[in-house]
């Protein structure tokens, strides 16, 4: 029962991350950086021959949701029976890689805002995006902790097993 609950919470966390990222890159960060409503920003970007696209945000959200579901199914299937450290590593790996994925998929719209408005406010967008980067940073630290713990346990287990020397017969 605990595995089901943790898996559901893990799926919710990844889906939330990906949906928040999509909303940020398609709307909130663009508005915060430009300082004007989204419709006005898009119109100004069009006038300046700068592209705006919501597609990267939708792709980011869709891939995040697919990864969350794939992780959840893999975690719950008895045939795969991943050890806890592998399940946790996959989960934090998805969250860790969310930051570079977000950066690259949001770059186009933010670059267009910067090219359209000479006085754009990149700091306002950064403040909104900071929670995504913090979650990914914490997930990376957890991934390192899982790796160190797993390797340490395997090393201790190996050292504590009796050494068998080959016989001279």
Short mmCIF file of N, CA and C in Angstrom, two decimals:
data_model
loop_
_atom_site.label_atom_id
_atom_site.label_comp_id
_atom_site.label_asym_id
_atom_site.label_seq_id
_atom_site.Cartn_x
_atom_site.Cartn_y
_atom_site.Cartn_z
N UNK A 1 0.81 -1.19 0.00
CA UNK A 1 0.00 0.00 0.00
C UNK A 1 0.85 1.26 0.00
N UNK A 2 1.95 1.24 0.75
CA UNK A 2 2.85 2.39 0.82
C UNK A 2 3.50 2.66 -0.54
N UNK A 3 3.85 1.59 -1.26
CA UNK A 3 4.47 1.75 -2.58
C UNK A 3 3.49 2.42 -3.54
N UNK A 4 2.21 2.08 -3.45
CA UNK A 4 1.20 2.68 -4.32
C UNK A 4 1.07 4.18 -4.00
N UNK A 5 1.00 4.51 -2.73
CA UNK A 5 0.88 5.91 -2.32
C UNK A 5 2.09 6.72 -2.77
N UNK A 6 3.28 6.20 -2.53
CA UNK A 6 4.49 6.92 -2.94
C UNK A 6 4.58 7.06 -4.46
N UNK A 7 4.15 6.03 -5.18
CA UNK A 7 4.17 6.10 -6.63
C UNK A 7 3.19 7.17 -7.12
N UNK A 8 2.01 7.21 -6.54
CA UNK A 8 1.03 8.24 -6.93
C UNK A 8 1.55 9.64 -6.61
N UNK A 9 2.18 9.81 -5.46
CA UNK A 9 2.75 11.11 -5.12
C UNK A 9 3.88 11.48 -6.08
N UNK A 10 4.68 10.50 -6.47
CA UNK A 10 5.75 10.74 -7.43
C UNK A 10 5.22 11.16 -8.79
N UNK A 11 4.15 10.50 -9.23
CA UNK A 11 3.53 10.86 -10.50
C UNK A 11 2.98 12.28 -10.43
N UNK A 12 2.31 12.60 -9.34
CA UNK A 12 1.74 13.95 -9.17
C UNK A 12 2.86 15.00 -9.19
N UNK A 13 3.98 14.71 -8.56
CA UNK A 13 5.10 15.67 -8.52
C UNK A 13 5.65 15.93 -9.92
N UNK A 14 5.85 14.87 -10.70
CA UNK A 14 6.40 15.05 -12.05
C UNK A 14 5.39 15.76 -12.95
N UNK A 15 4.12 15.37 -12.87
CA UNK A 15 3.08 16.02 -13.68
C UNK A 15 2.98 17.50 -13.29
N UNK A 16 3.00 17.80 -12.01
CA UNK A 16 2.92 19.20 -11.56
C UNK A 16 4.09 20.01 -12.09
N UNK A 17 5.28 19.44 -12.02
CA UNK A 17 6.48 20.11 -12.53
C UNK A 17 6.32 20.43 -14.01
N UNK A 18 5.87 19.44 -14.79
CA UNK A 18 5.79 19.64 -16.23
C UNK A 18 4.67 20.61 -16.61
N UNK A 19 3.55 20.57 -15.93
CA UNK A 19 2.45 21.49 -16.24
C UNK A 19 2.83 22.92 -15.81
N UNK A 20 3.45 23.06 -14.64
CA UNK A 20 3.91 24.39 -14.21
C UNK A 20 4.93 24.93 -15.20
N UNK A 21 5.84 24.11 -15.65
CA UNK A 21 6.83 24.55 -16.63
C UNK A 21 6.17 25.03 -17.92
N UNK A 22 5.17 24.31 -18.38
CA UNK A 22 4.47 24.70 -19.61
C UNK A 22 3.75 26.04 -19.43
N UNK A 23 3.09 26.21 -18.29
CA UNK A 23 2.39 27.48 -18.03
C UNK A 23 3.38 28.63 -17.95
N UNK A 24 4.52 28.39 -17.31
CA UNK A 24 5.54 29.43 -17.21
C UNK A 24 6.06 29.84 -18.57
N UNK A 25 6.45 28.86 -19.38
CA UNK A 25 7.09 29.21 -20.65
C UNK A 25 6.10 29.74 -21.69
N UNK A 26 4.84 29.37 -21.58
CA UNK A 26 3.85 29.84 -22.54
C UNK A 26 3.18 31.14 -22.12
N UNK A 27 3.19 31.46 -20.82
CA UNK A 27 2.41 32.60 -20.36
C UNK A 27 3.12 33.41 -19.28
N UNK A 28 3.19 32.88 -18.08
CA UNK A 28 3.61 33.67 -16.94
C UNK A 28 4.99 34.31 -17.07
N UNK A 29 5.99 33.56 -17.48
CA UNK A 29 7.34 34.12 -17.59
C UNK A 29 7.41 35.14 -18.73
N UNK A 30 6.68 34.89 -19.80
CA UNK A 30 6.65 35.83 -20.93
C UNK A 30 6.02 37.15 -20.48
N UNK A 31 4.92 37.08 -19.77
CA UNK A 31 4.24 38.27 -19.27
C UNK A 31 5.11 38.99 -18.24
N UNK A 32 5.72 38.25 -17.34
CA UNK A 32 6.57 38.87 -16.33
C UNK A 32 7.76 39.58 -16.96
N UNK A 33 8.36 38.97 -17.97
CA UNK A 33 9.53 39.57 -18.61
C UNK A 33 9.17 40.79 -19.45
N UNK A 34 8.02 40.74 -20.11
CA UNK A 34 7.63 41.87 -20.97
C UNK A 34 6.97 42.99 -20.18
N UNK A 35 6.26 42.64 -19.11
CA UNK A 35 5.58 43.65 -18.31
C UNK A 35 4.24 44.06 -18.87
N UNK A 36 3.77 43.38 -19.91
CA UNK A 36 2.46 43.68 -20.50
C UNK A 36 1.68 42.37 -20.65
N UNK A 37 0.36 42.44 -20.85
CA UNK A 37 -0.43 41.21 -20.99
C UNK A 37 0.05 40.35 -22.16
N UNK A 38 -0.28 39.07 -22.10
CA UNK A 38 0.21 38.12 -23.10
C UNK A 38 -0.22 38.49 -24.52
N UNK A 39 -1.47 38.88 -24.71
CA UNK A 39 -1.93 39.24 -26.06
C UNK A 39 -1.12 40.40 -26.64
N UNK A 40 -0.85 41.38 -25.81
CA UNK A 40 -0.05 42.53 -26.24
C UNK A 40 1.38 42.11 -26.54
N UNK A 41 1.92 41.26 -25.69
CA UNK A 41 3.29 40.77 -25.89
C UNK A 41 3.41 40.03 -27.21
N UNK A 42 2.47 39.14 -27.48
CA UNK A 42 2.51 38.36 -28.73
C UNK A 42 2.37 39.29 -29.93
N UNK A 43 1.48 40.28 -29.84
CA UNK A 43 1.30 41.24 -30.94
C UNK A 43 2.58 42.05 -31.16
N UNK A 44 3.21 42.49 -30.07
CA UNK A 44 4.47 43.23 -30.19
C UNK A 44 5.57 42.37 -30.78
N UNK A 45 5.60 41.09 -30.37
CA UNK A 45 6.62 40.18 -30.91
C UNK A 45 6.40 39.95 -32.40
N UNK A 46 5.14 39.81 -32.81
CA UNK A 46 4.83 39.66 -34.23
C UNK A 46 5.26 40.89 -35.01
N UNK A 47 5.00 42.08 -34.45
CA UNK A 47 5.39 43.33 -35.12
C UNK A 47 6.90 43.44 -35.28
N UNK A 48 7.61 42.88 -34.32
CA UNK A 48 9.08 42.92 -34.36
C UNK A 48 9.67 41.72 -35.10
N UNK A 49 8.82 40.92 -35.74
CA UNK A 49 9.25 39.70 -36.45
C UNK A 49 9.98 38.72 -35.53
N UNK A 50 9.50 38.63 -34.32
CA UNK A 50 10.04 37.68 -33.35
C UNK A 50 9.00 36.59 -33.12
N UNK A 51 9.42 35.34 -33.16
CA UNK A 51 8.44 34.25 -33.04
C UNK A 51 7.99 34.02 -31.60
N UNK A 52 6.74 33.63 -31.48
CA UNK A 52 6.19 33.14 -30.21
C UNK A 52 5.51 31.83 -30.54
N UNK A 53 5.74 30.82 -29.70
CA UNK A 53 5.09 29.54 -29.93
C UNK A 53 4.74 28.89 -28.59
N UNK A 54 3.53 28.37 -28.52
CA UNK A 54 3.10 27.63 -27.34
C UNK A 54 3.44 26.16 -27.46
N UNK A 55 3.88 25.74 -28.63
CA UNK A 55 4.17 24.32 -28.88
C UNK A 55 5.23 23.77 -27.92
N UNK A 56 6.37 24.46 -27.71
CA UNK A 56 7.36 23.90 -26.77
C UNK A 56 6.80 23.65 -25.38
N UNK A 57 5.92 24.53 -24.91
CA UNK A 57 5.31 24.32 -23.59
C UNK A 57 4.43 23.10 -23.56
N UNK A 58 3.64 22.91 -24.61
CA UNK A 58 2.77 21.74 -24.67
C UNK A 58 3.59 20.45 -24.79
N UNK A 59 4.68 20.51 -25.54
CA UNK A 59 5.56 19.34 -25.67
C UNK A 59 6.22 19.03 -24.33
N UNK A 60 6.67 20.07 -23.63
CA UNK A 60 7.28 19.89 -22.30
C UNK A 60 6.31 19.21 -21.36
N UNK A 61 5.06 19.71 -21.33
CA UNK A 61 4.05 19.12 -20.44
C UNK A 61 3.72 17.70 -20.86
N UNK A 62 3.55 17.46 -22.15
CA UNK A 62 3.19 16.12 -22.63
C UNK A 62 4.29 15.11 -22.32
N UNK A 63 5.54 15.49 -22.57
CA UNK A 63 6.65 14.57 -22.27
C UNK A 63 6.77 14.33 -20.77
N UNK A 64 6.56 15.35 -19.97
CA UNK A 64 6.59 15.17 -18.52
C UNK A 64 5.52 14.22 -18.04
N UNK A 65 4.33 14.37 -18.58
CA UNK A 65 3.23 13.49 -18.19
C UNK A 65 3.51 12.06 -18.65
N UNK A 66 4.03 11.90 -19.86
CA UNK A 66 4.37 10.56 -20.34
C UNK A 66 5.47 9.91 -19.49
N UNK A 67 6.49 10.69 -19.14
CA UNK A 67 7.55 10.16 -18.28
C UNK A 67 7.01 9.78 -16.91
N UNK A 68 6.12 10.60 -16.37
CA UNK A 68 5.53 10.30 -15.06
C UNK A 68 4.74 9.00 -15.12
N UNK A 69 3.94 8.83 -16.16
CA UNK A 69 3.15 7.61 -16.28
C UNK A 69 4.03 6.39 -16.53
N UNK A 70 5.05 6.55 -17.37
CA UNK A 70 5.96 5.42 -17.63
C UNK A 70 6.69 5.02 -16.34
N UNK A 71 7.14 6.03 -15.58
CA UNK A 71 7.80 5.73 -14.31
C UNK A 71 6.84 5.03 -13.36
N UNK A 72 5.61 5.52 -13.29
CA UNK A 72 4.62 4.92 -12.40
C UNK A 72 4.31 3.49 -12.76
N UNK A 73 4.13 3.22 -14.04
CA UNK A 73 3.84 1.85 -14.49
C UNK A 73 5.03 0.95 -14.20
N UNK A 74 6.23 1.43 -14.50
CA UNK A 74 7.44 0.63 -14.24
C UNK A 74 7.60 0.34 -12.76
N UNK A 75 7.26 1.31 -11.93
CA UNK A 75 7.38 1.14 -10.49
C UNK A 75 6.37 0.12 -9.96
N UNK A 76 5.18 0.13 -10.52
CA UNK A 76 4.12 -0.72 -10.00
C UNK A 76 4.09 -2.13 -10.57
N UNK A 77 4.67 -2.34 -11.74
CA UNK A 77 4.64 -3.68 -12.33
C UNK A 77 5.50 -4.65 -11.52
N UNK A 78 4.96 -5.79 -11.22
CA UNK A 78 5.71 -6.80 -10.46
C UNK A 78 6.78 -7.45 -11.32
N UNK A 79 6.54 -7.48 -12.63
CA UNK A 79 7.53 -8.13 -13.50
C UNK A 79 8.85 -7.37 -13.51
N UNK A 80 8.79 -6.05 -13.43
CA UNK A 80 10.03 -5.29 -13.44
C UNK A 80 10.72 -5.35 -12.08
N UNK A 81 9.95 -5.25 -11.02
CA UNK A 81 10.44 -5.35 -9.64
C UNK A 81 11.77 -4.62 -9.44
N UNK A 82 11.74 -3.32 -9.72
CA UNK A 82 12.94 -2.52 -9.52
C UNK A 82 13.24 -2.37 -8.03
N UNK A 83 14.51 -2.42 -7.67
CA UNK A 83 14.85 -2.15 -6.27
C UNK A 83 14.48 -0.70 -5.92
N UNK A 84 14.31 -0.43 -4.66
CA UNK A 84 13.92 0.91 -4.23
C UNK A 84 14.90 1.98 -4.68
N UNK A 85 16.20 1.69 -4.64
CA UNK A 85 17.17 2.70 -5.05
C UNK A 85 17.03 3.02 -6.53
N UNK A 86 16.71 2.04 -7.36
CA UNK A 86 16.53 2.29 -8.80
C UNK A 86 15.27 3.09 -9.07
N UNK A 87 14.20 2.75 -8.36
CA UNK A 87 12.95 3.49 -8.51
C UNK A 87 13.15 4.95 -8.11
N UNK A 88 13.80 5.16 -6.99
CA UNK A 88 14.07 6.53 -6.54
C UNK A 88 15.00 7.27 -7.48
N UNK A 89 16.01 6.58 -7.98
CA UNK A 89 16.95 7.20 -8.91
C UNK A 89 16.27 7.63 -10.20
N UNK A 90 15.39 6.81 -10.71
CA UNK A 90 14.66 7.18 -11.92
C UNK A 90 13.79 8.41 -11.67
N UNK A 91 13.13 8.43 -10.54
CA UNK A 91 12.25 9.55 -10.22
C UNK A 91 13.03 10.86 -10.11
N UNK A 92 14.10 10.86 -9.32
CA UNK A 92 14.87 12.09 -9.17
C UNK A 92 15.61 12.42 -10.47
N UNK A 93 15.93 11.42 -11.26
CA UNK A 93 16.54 11.68 -12.57
C UNK A 93 15.62 12.46 -13.48
N UNK A 94 14.35 12.08 -13.49
CA UNK A 94 13.36 12.80 -14.30
C UNK A 94 13.25 14.25 -13.82
N UNK A 95 13.17 14.45 -12.51
CA UNK A 95 13.06 15.81 -11.98
C UNK A 95 14.34 16.60 -12.20
N UNK A 96 15.49 15.96 -12.10
CA UNK A 96 16.76 16.64 -12.33
C UNK A 96 16.87 17.13 -13.76
N UNK A 97 16.51 16.28 -14.69
CA UNK A 97 16.61 16.64 -16.10
C UNK A 97 15.51 17.61 -16.54
N UNK A 98 14.54 17.87 -15.66
CA UNK A 98 13.51 18.85 -15.97
C UNK A 98 14.07 20.25 -16.15
N UNK A 99 15.08 20.63 -15.39
CA UNK A 99 15.64 21.98 -15.48
C UNK A 99 16.29 22.25 -16.84
N UNK A 100 17.20 21.39 -17.30
CA UNK A 100 17.76 21.68 -18.63
C UNK A 100 16.71 21.58 -19.74
N UNK A 101 15.76 20.67 -19.59
CA UNK A 101 14.69 20.57 -20.59
C UNK A 101 13.86 21.84 -20.60
N UNK A 102 13.55 22.36 -19.42
CA UNK A 102 12.79 23.60 -19.34
C UNK A 102 13.57 24.75 -19.97
N UNK A 103 14.84 24.86 -19.63
CA UNK A 103 15.66 25.96 -20.14
C UNK A 103 15.66 25.97 -21.67
N UNK A 104 15.92 24.82 -22.27
CA UNK A 104 16.03 24.77 -23.72
C UNK A 104 14.68 24.95 -24.42
N UNK A 105 13.60 24.44 -23.83
CA UNK A 105 12.30 24.61 -24.47
C UNK A 105 11.73 26.01 -24.28
N UNK A 106 12.11 26.68 -23.21
CA UNK A 106 11.60 28.04 -22.97
C UNK A 106 12.48 29.11 -23.62
N UNK A 107 13.63 28.74 -24.09
CA UNK A 107 14.59 29.72 -24.60
C UNK A 107 14.04 30.55 -25.76
N UNK A 108 13.32 29.92 -26.67
CA UNK A 108 12.82 30.64 -27.84
C UNK A 108 11.91 31.80 -27.49
N UNK A 109 10.92 31.55 -26.66
CA UNK A 109 9.99 32.61 -26.29
C UNK A 109 10.69 33.71 -25.48
N UNK A 110 11.54 33.32 -24.56
CA UNK A 110 12.22 34.33 -23.75
C UNK A 110 13.21 35.14 -24.59
N UNK A 111 13.86 34.50 -25.54
CA UNK A 111 14.77 35.21 -26.44
C UNK A 111 14.00 36.23 -27.28
N UNK A 112 12.80 35.83 -27.72
CA UNK A 112 11.97 36.74 -28.50
C UNK A 112 11.51 37.93 -27.67
N UNK A 113 11.19 37.69 -26.40
CA UNK A 113 10.81 38.80 -25.52
C UNK A 113 11.98 39.76 -25.39
N UNK A 114 13.17 39.23 -25.17
CA UNK A 114 14.36 40.07 -25.04
C UNK A 114 14.69 40.85 -26.30
N UNK A 115 14.43 40.25 -27.46
CA UNK A 115 14.68 40.94 -28.72
C UNK A 115 13.59 41.95 -29.05
N UNK A 116 12.41 41.78 -28.48
CA UNK A 116 11.30 42.69 -28.74
C UNK A 116 11.33 43.91 -27.82
N UNK A 117 11.61 43.69 -26.55
CA UNK A 117 11.60 44.77 -25.56
C UNK A 117 13.01 45.06 -25.08
N UNK A 118 13.47 46.27 -25.34
CA UNK A 118 14.81 46.66 -24.90
C UNK A 118 14.91 46.70 -23.39
N UNK A 119 13.79 47.02 -22.72
CA UNK A 119 13.80 47.15 -21.26
C UNK A 119 13.11 45.96 -20.58
N UNK A 120 13.23 44.78 -21.17
CA UNK A 120 12.55 43.60 -20.62
C UNK A 120 13.12 43.26 -19.25
N UNK A 121 12.33 42.55 -18.46
CA UNK A 121 12.68 42.26 -17.07
C UNK A 121 12.96 40.76 -16.92
N UNK A 122 14.15 40.36 -17.25
CA UNK A 122 14.50 38.94 -17.15
C UNK A 122 14.50 38.45 -15.71
N UNK A 123 14.76 39.36 -14.77
CA UNK A 123 14.76 38.97 -13.36
C UNK A 123 13.36 38.55 -12.89
N UNK A 124 12.33 39.22 -13.40
CA UNK A 124 10.96 38.86 -13.01
C UNK A 124 10.63 37.45 -13.49
N UNK A 125 11.05 37.12 -14.70
CA UNK A 125 10.84 35.76 -15.20
C UNK A 125 11.66 34.75 -14.39
N UNK A 126 12.87 35.12 -14.05
CA UNK A 126 13.74 34.22 -13.27
C UNK A 126 13.16 33.90 -11.90
N UNK A 127 12.53 34.88 -11.29
CA UNK A 127 11.91 34.67 -9.98
C UNK A 127 10.80 33.62 -10.09
N UNK A 128 10.02 33.70 -11.15
CA UNK A 128 8.95 32.73 -11.35
C UNK A 128 9.50 31.33 -11.65
N UNK A 129 10.61 31.27 -12.38
CA UNK A 129 11.19 29.99 -12.78
C UNK A 129 12.04 29.35 -11.69
N UNK A 130 12.44 30.11 -10.71
CA UNK A 130 13.34 29.62 -9.66
C UNK A 130 12.86 28.34 -8.98
N UNK A 131 11.57 28.20 -8.64
CA UNK A 131 11.14 26.95 -7.99
C UNK A 131 11.42 25.70 -8.83
N UNK A 132 11.28 25.79 -10.15
CA UNK A 132 11.60 24.63 -11.00
C UNK A 132 13.07 24.27 -10.88
N UNK A 133 13.92 25.27 -10.96
CA UNK A 133 15.36 25.01 -10.87
C UNK A 133 15.75 24.51 -9.49
N UNK A 134 15.09 25.02 -8.44
CA UNK A 134 15.39 24.54 -7.09
C UNK A 134 14.98 23.08 -6.91
N UNK A 135 13.80 22.72 -7.43
CA UNK A 135 13.36 21.32 -7.34
C UNK A 135 14.35 20.41 -8.06
N UNK A 136 14.80 20.83 -9.23
CA UNK A 136 15.76 20.02 -9.98
C UNK A 136 17.10 19.93 -9.25
N UNK A 137 17.52 21.02 -8.63
CA UNK A 137 18.77 21.00 -7.87
C UNK A 137 18.70 20.07 -6.67
N UNK A 138 17.59 20.12 -5.95
CA UNK A 138 17.40 19.23 -4.80
C UNK A 138 17.33 17.78 -5.28
N UNK A 139 16.63 17.55 -6.40
CA UNK A 139 16.54 16.20 -6.95
C UNK A 139 17.92 15.67 -7.32
N UNK A 140 18.78 16.54 -7.85
CA UNK A 140 20.14 16.12 -8.17
C UNK A 140 20.90 15.72 -6.91
N UNK A 141 20.77 16.50 -5.85
CA UNK A 141 21.44 16.15 -4.59
C UNK A 141 20.92 14.83 -4.03
N UNK A 142 19.62 14.59 -4.16
CA UNK A 142 19.06 13.31 -3.72
C UNK A 142 19.61 12.17 -4.58
N UNK A 143 19.76 12.40 -5.88
CA UNK A 143 20.32 11.37 -6.76
C UNK A 143 21.75 11.03 -6.35
N UNK A 144 22.53 12.05 -6.02
CA UNK A 144 23.90 11.81 -5.56
C UNK A 144 23.88 11.03 -4.24
N UNK A 145 22.98 11.39 -3.33
CA UNK A 145 22.88 10.69 -2.05
C UNK A 145 22.50 9.23 -2.25
N UNK A 146 21.56 8.98 -3.16
CA UNK A 146 21.16 7.59 -3.45
C UNK A 146 22.34 6.82 -4.01
N UNK A 147 23.07 7.42 -4.93
CA UNK A 147 24.23 6.76 -5.53
C UNK A 147 25.30 6.45 -4.47
N UNK A 148 25.62 7.42 -3.64
CA UNK A 148 26.64 7.22 -2.61
C UNK A 148 26.20 6.14 -1.62
N UNK A 149 24.95 6.19 -1.20
CA UNK A 149 24.43 5.19 -0.25
C UNK A 149 24.46 3.80 -0.85
N UNK A 150 24.03 3.67 -2.09
CA UNK A 150 24.00 2.36 -2.74
C UNK A 150 25.40 1.79 -2.92
N UNK A 151 26.33 2.63 -3.36
CA UNK A 151 27.70 2.16 -3.56
C UNK A 151 28.34 1.82 -2.22
N UNK A 152 28.09 2.62 -1.21
CA UNK A 152 28.65 2.35 0.12
C UNK A 152 28.13 1.03 0.68
N UNK A 153 26.84 0.80 0.57
CA UNK A 153 26.27 -0.47 1.05
C UNK A 153 26.84 -1.65 0.29
N UNK A 154 26.98 -1.52 -1.02
CA UNK A 154 27.52 -2.62 -1.82
C UNK A 154 28.98 -2.89 -1.45
N UNK A 155 29.73 -1.83 -1.20
CA UNK A 155 31.14 -1.98 -0.83
C UNK A 155 31.28 -2.62 0.54
N UNK A 156 30.48 -2.20 1.51
CA UNK A 156 30.52 -2.76 2.86
C UNK A 156 30.12 -4.23 2.81
N UNK A 157 29.09 -4.54 2.04
CA UNK A 157 28.62 -5.91 1.92
C UNK A 157 29.71 -6.79 1.32
N UNK A 158 30.40 -6.26 0.32
CA UNK A 158 31.45 -7.03 -0.35
C UNK A 158 32.63 -7.27 0.60
N UNK A 159 32.99 -6.25 1.39
CA UNK A 159 34.12 -6.39 2.32
C UNK A 159 33.81 -7.35 3.46
N UNK A 160 32.56 -7.42 3.87
CA UNK A 160 32.21 -8.26 5.00
C UNK A 160 32.06 -9.73 4.61
N UNK A 161 31.98 -10.02 3.31
CA UNK A 161 31.88 -11.44 2.93
C UNK A 161 33.27 -12.05 3.03
N UNK A 162 33.34 -13.32 3.46
CA UNK A 162 34.64 -13.95 3.64
C UNK A 162 35.36 -14.12 2.30
N UNK A 163 36.65 -13.89 2.35
CA UNK A 163 37.48 -14.04 1.14
C UNK A 163 37.80 -15.52 0.99
N UNK A 164 37.64 -16.02 -0.19
CA UNK A 164 37.97 -17.42 -0.45
C UNK A 164 39.21 -17.46 -1.33
N UNK A 165 40.26 -18.04 -0.75
CA UNK A 165 41.51 -18.14 -1.48
C UNK A 165 41.52 -19.44 -2.29
N UNK A 166 42.13 -19.39 -3.43
CA UNK A 166 42.21 -20.63 -4.23
C UNK A 166 43.12 -21.64 -3.51
N UNK A 167 42.77 -22.88 -3.63
CA UNK A 167 43.60 -23.91 -2.96
C UNK A 167 44.83 -24.21 -3.82
N UNK A 168 45.87 -24.69 -3.14
CA UNK A 168 47.12 -25.01 -3.81
C UNK A 168 47.19 -26.48 -4.20
N UNK A 169 46.13 -27.18 -4.21
CA UNK A 169 46.17 -28.62 -4.50
C UNK A 169 46.27 -28.90 -5.93
#
